[in-house]
XYZ file of C-alpha atoms in Angstrom:
91
model
C 0.000 0.000 0.000
C 2.825 2.385 0.889
C 4.523 1.774 -2.464
C 1.287 2.498 -4.304
C 0.967 5.844 -2.539
C 4.571 6.735 -3.337
C 4.092 5.885 -7.009
C 0.903 7.938 -7.115
C 2.606 10.946 -5.506
C 5.607 10.609 -7.792
C 3.374 10.612 -10.885
C 1.338 13.516 -9.544
C 4.368 15.711 -8.907
C 6.011 14.776 -12.205
C 3.268 16.767 -13.929
C 3.701 19.695 -11.522
C 7.389 20.357 -12.035
C 8.123 23.975 -12.863
C 9.480 24.807 -16.293
C 13.251 25.080 -16.517
C 14.625 28.456 -15.587
C 15.432 30.562 -18.608
C 18.756 32.315 -18.952
C 16.977 35.677 -18.889
C 15.809 35.239 -15.307
C 19.358 34.464 -14.174
C 20.732 37.689 -15.568
C 20.998 40.745 -13.362
C 17.991 42.984 -13.802
C 18.645 46.509 -15.134
C 17.197 47.990 -11.946
C 19.734 46.065 -9.889
C 22.547 47.424 -12.041
C 21.295 50.967 -11.573
C 21.004 50.499 -7.806
C 24.507 49.029 -7.705
C 25.854 52.023 -9.636
C 24.008 54.488 -7.409
C 25.366 52.799 -4.311
C 28.895 52.754 -5.741
C 28.781 56.462 -6.640
C 27.469 57.288 -3.171
C 30.249 55.301 -1.483
C 32.957 56.784 -3.696
C 31.641 60.262 -2.943
C 31.660 59.541 0.800
C 35.236 58.280 0.645
C 36.335 61.426 -1.198
C 34.404 63.635 1.225
C 35.999 61.943 4.244
C 39.516 62.651 2.957
C 38.531 66.267 2.165
C 38.623 65.754 -1.605
C 35.538 67.893 -2.168
C 35.797 68.260 -5.978
C 35.778 64.472 -6.426
C 32.918 64.055 -3.953
C 30.972 66.752 -5.782
C 31.588 65.037 -9.137
C 30.541 61.568 -7.888
C 27.404 62.828 -6.180
C 26.369 64.929 -9.181
C 26.743 61.853 -11.398
C 24.689 59.871 -8.909
C 22.009 62.556 -8.727
C 21.663 62.603 -12.515
C 21.372 58.812 -12.654
C 18.910 58.732 -9.742
C 16.744 61.311 -11.501
C 16.779 59.264 -14.700
C 15.814 56.154 -12.721
C 13.225 58.156 -10.712
C 14.651 56.723 -7.490
C 13.431 59.116 -4.798
C 15.580 57.607 -2.056
C 18.841 58.218 -3.878
C 17.719 61.600 -5.192
C 17.304 62.722 -1.581
C 20.568 61.102 -0.526
C 22.597 62.792 -3.247
C 20.965 66.197 -2.722
C 21.751 65.986 0.997
C 25.329 64.960 0.303
C 25.772 67.791 -2.204
C 24.491 70.181 0.449
C 27.171 68.921 2.828
C 29.876 69.533 0.223
C 28.696 73.106 -0.244
C 28.399 73.609 3.511
C 31.821 72.229 4.457
C 33.771 72.673 1.218
């Protein structure tokens, strides 16, 4: 009886297997690339700001602000505007 149940379950789940994953779903999504770039520009700007390299920080954060505006990412738009304000305040 136990073997019959196992065979039945095996046949049932054979029909329910998900389709193989396409190569497209394994690729990094464009949004993830943009977020990675925004995060990288923010970090590079912070590093420059911390060593008092204000022109480089200004350049990185302006690039990030432009990209964030293109991506319509409100979080990073606010982050970059705040960071640019700090450069103008302290630089």
